[in-house]
Amino acid sequence: MSQEPKAGTGLADRLTSRDFWTPVRIALALLAVLTLVFVFENTQSTRVRLIGPVLHMPLWAALFATGVVGALCGAFLTRYRRRR
């Protein structure tokens, strides 16, 4: 008994399906494209002073690190408030 693959079950068929592109997925795809544009536009090196040492890194990496620290602080405070 051999099973024939069903028509329309491949990755290309799913990505082109109308049901796949919901408004949330469209927004996420747009955000991903904008993030890539931001990274490629901000590749110049910048100096960052962190309490003492001076670090040289791409501008996008410095901004990304700052965003991650801010997100972690926000998540911590949100979790702390829920426990109280």
Coordinates of C-alpha atoms in Angstrom, one line a residue:
M1 CA 0.0 0.0 0.0
S2 CA 1.6 3.2 -1.1
Q3 CA 0.2 6.5 0.1
E4 CA 0.0 9.3 -2.4
P5 CA 0.9 12.8 -1.0
K6 CA -2.1 15.0 -0.7
A7 CA -2.3 17.9 -3.1
G8 CA -1.8 21.2 -1.4
T9 CA 0.2 20.0 1.7
G10 CA 3.6 21.3 0.7
L11 CA 5.3 24.3 2.4
A12 CA 4.9 26.4 -0.8
D13 CA 1.2 25.6 -0.9
R14 CA 0.7 26.5 2.7
L15 CA 2.6 29.8 2.4
T16 CA 0.5 30.9 -0.6
S17 CA -2.8 29.8 1.1
R18 CA -5.2 32.5 1.9
D19 CA -5.8 31.0 5.4
F20 CA -2.1 31.3 6.3
W21 CA -1.8 35.1 6.0
T22 CA -3.8 36.3 9.0
P23 CA -3.5 39.9 10.0
V24 CA -1.2 39.0 12.9
R25 CA 1.2 37.1 10.6
I26 CA 1.2 39.9 8.2
A27 CA 2.1 42.3 11.0
L28 CA 4.9 40.0 12.2
A29 CA 6.3 39.6 8.7
L30 CA 6.3 43.4 8.3
L31 CA 8.0 43.8 11.7
A32 CA 10.6 41.3 10.7
V33 CA 11.3 43.2 7.4
L34 CA 11.5 46.5 9.2
T35 CA 13.9 44.9 11.7
L36 CA 16.2 43.7 8.9
V37 CA 16.1 47.2 7.3
F38 CA 17.0 48.7 10.6
V39 CA 20.0 46.3 11.1
F40 CA 21.4 46.9 7.6
E41 CA 21.0 50.7 7.9
N42 CA 22.8 50.9 11.3
T43 CA 26.0 48.9 10.8
Q44 CA 28.5 51.7 11.6
S45 CA 30.5 51.1 14.8
T46 CA 29.8 53.1 17.9
R47 CA 31.5 53.6 21.2
V48 CA 29.6 52.5 24.3
R49 CA 30.9 53.2 27.8
L50 CA 29.7 50.6 30.4
I51 CA 30.7 51.8 33.9
G52 CA 34.4 51.8 33.0
P53 CA 35.5 50.0 29.8
V54 CA 34.7 51.4 26.4
L55 CA 33.2 48.9 24.0
H56 CA 33.1 49.3 20.2
M57 CA 30.1 47.6 18.6
P58 CA 27.7 48.1 15.8
L59 CA 24.9 50.6 16.6
W60 CA 22.2 48.0 16.0
A61 CA 23.8 45.7 18.6
A62 CA 24.0 48.4 21.2
L63 CA 20.3 49.3 20.7
F64 CA 19.3 45.7 20.6
A65 CA 21.1 45.0 23.9
T66 CA 19.4 48.0 25.5
G67 CA 16.0 46.8 24.3
V68 CA 16.6 43.3 25.7
V69 CA 17.6 44.8 29.1
G70 CA 14.5 47.0 29.1
A71 CA 12.2 44.0 28.1
L72 CA 13.7 41.9 30.9
C73 CA 13.2 44.7 33.5
G74 CA 9.6 45.1 32.3
A75 CA 8.9 41.3 32.5
F76 CA 10.4 41.2 36.0
L77 CA 8.3 44.0 37.2
T78 CA 5.1 42.6 35.6
R79 CA 5.8 39.2 37.2
Y80 CA 6.5 40.9 40.6
R81 CA 3.2 42.8 40.5
R82 CA 1.2 39.7 39.8
R83 CA 2.6 37.9 42.8
R84 CA 1.6 40.7 45.2

